[in-house]
Amino acid sequence: MNTDEIRLEITPADVEEAKRVQQEFDSQKTYNKFNCNTNYIGYLGELVFNRYLKGKDLDYKWIQFNKQGWNEPDFIINDKKVDLKTTFSDVMWMQDAKHDIYIYAQINKKQTLLKIKGWMSKTEIDEAKYNNKCKVIVRNTRKDYVFEPLFMNSVREFLEAPKHEEINI
């Protein structure tokens, strides 16, 4: 059971940059996976999370909006492909898992705080889906899986472990 979280400040400049970058990205793409007026929060989460990672003893790379078909992870951290799932929701929403690790991040309604709440491996996500340990939401042709943070791994375990420690996924 996960009870810890990492709390990161979001500045007004972060929000404005995320909106600007999202608008530039939206102007060049030819397909919308899911369109809404808060699409920028995914980039906002990545921007703030990247700033946090810079101060850690981690081997990481931010793959900044190089999303040809959404096949690339958001980050590579200690050789693991990581997708940051940023939402206003109290739960992590996702479709099919294709990366090694999924980190759940929640933004408060005022957009001043990003809480990194937990993580799950692709294997754990697949097992939860197979064993009906998550909710399934179907909207038209889209199927989302919803995971409670209570059942996620400690985010500090993954993000604050020294480079030489192997995280079992």
mmCIF file of C-alpha atoms in Angstrom:
data_model
loop_
_atom_site.group_PDB
_atom_site.id
_atom_site.type_symbol
_atom_site.label_atom_id
_atom_site.label_comp_id
_atom_site.label_asym_id
_atom_site.label_seq_id
_atom_site.Cartn_x
_atom_site.Cartn_y
_atom_site.Cartn_z
ATOM 1 C CA MET A 1 0.000 0.000 0.000
ATOM 2 C CA ASN A 2 1.380 3.374 -1.023
ATOM 3 C CA THR A 3 1.013 6.255 1.425
ATOM 4 C CA ASP A 4 3.728 8.650 0.297
ATOM 5 C CA GLU A 5 3.762 11.257 -2.430
ATOM 6 C CA ILE A 6 6.113 13.873 -3.777
ATOM 7 C CA ARG A 7 4.689 17.392 -3.917
ATOM 8 C CA LEU A 8 6.030 19.787 -6.566
ATOM 9 C CA GLU A 9 5.199 23.445 -7.096
ATOM 10 C CA ILE A 10 3.634 24.551 -10.375
ATOM 11 C CA THR A 11 4.243 28.190 -11.286
ATOM 12 C CA PRO A 12 1.996 30.389 -13.471
ATOM 13 C CA ALA A 13 4.883 30.453 -15.982
ATOM 14 C CA ASP A 14 4.799 26.612 -16.091
ATOM 15 C CA VAL A 15 1.076 26.672 -16.931
ATOM 16 C CA GLU A 16 1.558 29.291 -19.651
ATOM 17 C CA GLU A 17 4.471 27.391 -21.199
ATOM 18 C CA ALA A 18 2.494 24.139 -21.181
ATOM 19 C CA LYS A 19 -0.459 25.822 -22.908
ATOM 20 C CA ARG A 20 1.850 27.396 -25.517
ATOM 21 C CA VAL A 21 3.700 24.151 -26.263
ATOM 22 C CA GLN A 22 0.444 22.163 -26.427
ATOM 23 C CA GLN A 23 -1.035 24.703 -28.856
ATOM 24 C CA GLU A 24 2.047 24.423 -31.103
ATOM 25 C CA PHE A 25 1.878 20.627 -30.942
ATOM 26 C CA ASP A 26 -1.866 20.574 -31.667
ATOM 27 C CA SER A 27 -1.412 22.799 -34.732
ATOM 28 C CA GLN A 28 0.812 20.213 -36.442
ATOM 29 C CA LYS A 29 -0.853 16.929 -35.541
ATOM 30 C CA THR A 30 -3.321 15.197 -37.821
ATOM 31 C CA TYR A 31 -5.131 13.033 -35.238
ATOM 32 C CA ASN A 32 -6.589 13.698 -31.778
ATOM 33 C CA LYS A 33 -6.465 10.714 -29.446
ATOM 34 C CA PHE A 34 -8.628 12.584 -26.950
ATOM 35 C CA ASN A 35 -9.457 16.255 -27.355
ATOM 36 C CA CYS A 36 -10.345 18.572 -24.468
ATOM 37 C CA ASN A 37 -9.450 22.088 -23.319
ATOM 38 C CA THR A 38 -7.044 20.783 -20.661
ATOM 39 C CA ASN A 39 -4.891 18.603 -22.949
ATOM 40 C CA TYR A 40 -1.911 20.715 -21.865
ATOM 41 C CA ILE A 41 -1.797 19.173 -18.364
ATOM 42 C CA GLY A 42 0.113 16.152 -19.654
ATOM 43 C CA TYR A 43 2.923 18.414 -20.832
ATOM 44 C CA LEU A 44 2.602 20.521 -17.672
ATOM 45 C CA GLY A 45 3.149 17.421 -15.556
ATOM 46 C CA GLU A 46 6.192 16.454 -17.636
ATOM 47 C CA LEU A 47 7.649 19.956 -17.396
ATOM 48 C CA VAL A 48 7.391 20.085 -13.595
ATOM 49 C CA PHE A 49 8.478 16.460 -13.169
ATOM 50 C CA ASN A 50 11.524 17.072 -15.382
ATOM 51 C CA ARG A 51 12.561 19.975 -13.157
ATOM 52 C CA TYR A 52 12.342 17.642 -10.138
ATOM 53 C CA LEU A 53 14.375 14.912 -11.851
ATOM 54 C CA LYS A 54 17.220 17.327 -12.618
ATOM 55 C CA GLY A 55 18.037 17.404 -8.897
ATOM 56 C CA LYS A 56 18.120 13.619 -8.464
ATOM 57 C CA ASP A 57 20.893 11.057 -8.849
ATOM 58 C CA LEU A 58 19.160 9.374 -11.758
ATOM 59 C CA ASP A 59 20.180 8.520 -15.281
ATOM 60 C CA TYR A 60 17.217 9.945 -17.173
ATOM 61 C CA LYS A 61 16.084 11.537 -20.417
ATOM 62 C CA TRP A 62 12.931 13.545 -21.087
ATOM 63 C CA ILE A 63 11.465 12.667 -24.480
ATOM 64 C CA GLN A 64 9.797 15.989 -25.084
ATOM 65 C CA PHE A 65 6.689 15.741 -27.281
ATOM 66 C CA ASN A 66 8.268 13.420 -29.803
ATOM 67 C CA LYS A 67 4.991 11.556 -30.015
ATOM 68 C CA GLN A 68 4.738 10.048 -33.469
ATOM 69 C CA GLY A 69 1.724 7.822 -32.871
ATOM 70 C CA TRP A 70 2.168 8.010 -29.080
ATOM 71 C CA ASN A 71 4.628 5.109 -29.043
ATOM 72 C CA GLU A 72 7.460 6.840 -27.213
ATOM 73 C CA PRO A 73 7.587 7.063 -23.401
ATOM 74 C CA ASP A 74 7.664 10.445 -21.670
ATOM 75 C CA PHE A 75 10.937 9.632 -19.899
ATOM 76 C CA ILE A 76 13.633 7.002 -19.744
ATOM 77 C CA ILE A 77 14.737 6.681 -16.118
ATOM 78 C CA ASN A 78 17.534 4.284 -15.160
ATOM 79 C CA ASP A 79 16.972 2.392 -18.438
ATOM 80 C CA LYS A 80 13.214 2.020 -17.823
ATOM 81 C CA LYS A 81 10.634 3.451 -20.247
ATOM 82 C CA VAL A 82 8.372 5.631 -18.108
ATOM 83 C CA ASP A 83 5.030 7.210 -18.935
ATOM 84 C CA LEU A 84 3.816 9.997 -16.631
ATOM 85 C CA LYS A 85 0.022 9.945 -16.345
ATOM 86 C CA THR A 86 -1.001 13.460 -15.277
ATOM 87 C CA THR A 87 -4.612 14.184 -14.396
ATOM 88 C CA PHE A 88 -6.913 16.218 -12.170
ATOM 89 C CA SER A 89 -8.540 12.924 -11.143
ATOM 90 C CA ASP A 90 -8.063 11.034 -7.869
ATOM 91 C CA VAL A 91 -7.173 7.913 -9.881
ATOM 92 C CA MET A 92 -4.816 7.004 -12.745
ATOM 93 C CA TRP A 93 -6.489 6.588 -16.121
ATOM 94 C CA MET A 94 -4.828 4.802 -19.007
ATOM 95 C CA GLN A 95 -5.329 2.576 -21.993
ATOM 96 C CA ASP A 96 -3.102 -0.364 -22.840
ATOM 97 C CA ALA A 97 0.288 -0.477 -21.124
ATOM 98 C CA LYS A 98 3.267 -0.572 -23.470
ATOM 99 C CA HIS A 99 6.069 0.970 -21.382
ATOM 100 C CA ASP A 100 7.908 -0.423 -18.353
ATOM 101 C CA ILE A 101 6.536 1.944 -15.686
ATOM 102 C CA TYR A 102 3.538 4.253 -15.301
ATOM 103 C CA ILE A 103 3.751 7.055 -12.751
ATOM 104 C CA TYR A 104 0.520 8.641 -11.528
ATOM 105 C CA ALA A 105 0.621 12.418 -11.051
ATOM 106 C CA GLN A 106 -2.273 14.605 -9.912
ATOM 107 C CA ILE A 107 -2.594 18.356 -10.471
ATOM 108 C CA ASN A 108 -4.775 20.352 -8.097
ATOM 109 C CA LYS A 109 -7.646 22.407 -9.549
ATOM 110 C CA LYS A 110 -5.775 25.706 -9.013
ATOM 111 C CA GLN A 111 -2.851 24.240 -10.996
ATOM 112 C CA THR A 112 -0.327 25.213 -8.342
ATOM 113 C CA LEU A 113 0.687 21.734 -7.123
ATOM 114 C CA LEU A 114 1.703 18.473 -8.792
ATOM 115 C CA LYS A 115 1.522 15.402 -6.566
ATOM 116 C CA ILE A 116 3.493 12.365 -7.713
ATOM 117 C CA LYS A 117 1.423 9.687 -6.001
ATOM 118 C CA GLY A 118 2.640 6.252 -7.073
ATOM 119 C CA TRP A 119 3.700 3.942 -9.847
ATOM 120 C CA MET A 120 2.888 0.592 -11.402
ATOM 121 C CA SER A 121 4.861 -1.627 -13.737
ATOM 122 C CA LYS A 122 3.420 -2.851 -17.031
ATOM 123 C CA THR A 123 3.288 -6.349 -15.520
ATOM 124 C CA GLU A 124 1.312 -5.110 -12.480
ATOM 125 C CA ILE A 125 -1.092 -3.222 -14.744
ATOM 126 C CA ASP A 126 -1.627 -6.257 -16.972
ATOM 127 C CA GLU A 127 -2.189 -8.479 -13.906
ATOM 128 C CA ALA A 128 -4.684 -5.997 -12.414
ATOM 129 C CA LYS A 129 -6.602 -5.906 -15.699
ATOM 130 C CA TYR A 130 -6.579 -9.717 -16.003
ATOM 131 C CA ASN A 131 -7.718 -10.185 -12.381
ATOM 132 C CA ASN A 132 -10.387 -7.438 -12.547
ATOM 133 C CA LYS A 133 -8.536 -5.337 -9.937
ATOM 134 C CA CYS A 134 -9.194 -2.086 -11.792
ATOM 135 C CA LYS A 135 -12.224 -0.344 -13.217
ATOM 136 C CA VAL A 136 -12.942 -0.411 -16.941
ATOM 137 C CA ILE A 137 -14.604 2.590 -18.582
ATOM 138 C CA VAL A 138 -15.819 2.275 -22.184
ATOM 139 C CA ARG A 139 -16.658 5.403 -24.174
ATOM 140 C CA ASN A 140 -17.559 4.768 -27.820
ATOM 141 C CA THR A 141 -14.576 2.803 -29.175
ATOM 142 C CA ARG A 142 -12.200 3.896 -26.395
ATOM 143 C CA LYS A 143 -11.508 1.648 -23.387
ATOM 144 C CA ASP A 144 -9.805 3.128 -20.319
ATOM 145 C CA TYR A 145 -8.548 1.361 -17.217
ATOM 146 C CA VAL A 146 -8.694 3.147 -13.873
ATOM 147 C CA PHE A 147 -6.262 2.393 -11.043
ATOM 148 C CA GLU A 148 -6.477 3.492 -7.411
ATOM 149 C CA PRO A 149 -3.283 5.025 -5.942
ATOM 150 C CA LEU A 150 -3.809 3.004 -2.774
ATOM 151 C CA PHE A 151 -2.621 -0.085 -4.661
ATOM 152 C CA MET A 152 0.404 1.529 -6.321
ATOM 153 C CA ASN A 153 4.069 1.255 -5.410
ATOM 154 C CA SER A 154 5.929 3.902 -3.455
ATOM 155 C CA VAL A 155 7.050 6.640 -5.788
ATOM 156 C CA ARG A 156 10.004 7.398 -3.528
ATOM 157 C CA GLU A 157 11.175 3.787 -3.851
ATOM 158 C CA PHE A 158 11.537 4.239 -7.591
ATOM 159 C CA LEU A 159 12.601 7.882 -7.882
ATOM 160 C CA GLU A 160 14.888 8.185 -4.901
ATOM 161 C CA ALA A 161 16.783 4.903 -5.197
ATOM 162 C CA PRO A 162 20.440 5.437 -6.151
ATOM 163 C CA LYS A 163 21.414 4.606 -9.745
ATOM 164 C CA HIS A 164 23.081 1.364 -8.751
ATOM 165 C CA GLU A 165 19.984 -0.089 -7.063
ATOM 166 C CA GLU A 166 17.787 -2.210 -9.288
ATOM 167 C CA ILE A 167 14.032 -1.716 -8.951
ATOM 168 C CA ASN A 168 12.160 -4.947 -9.522
ATOM 169 C CA ILE A 169 9.397 -4.488 -12.026
#
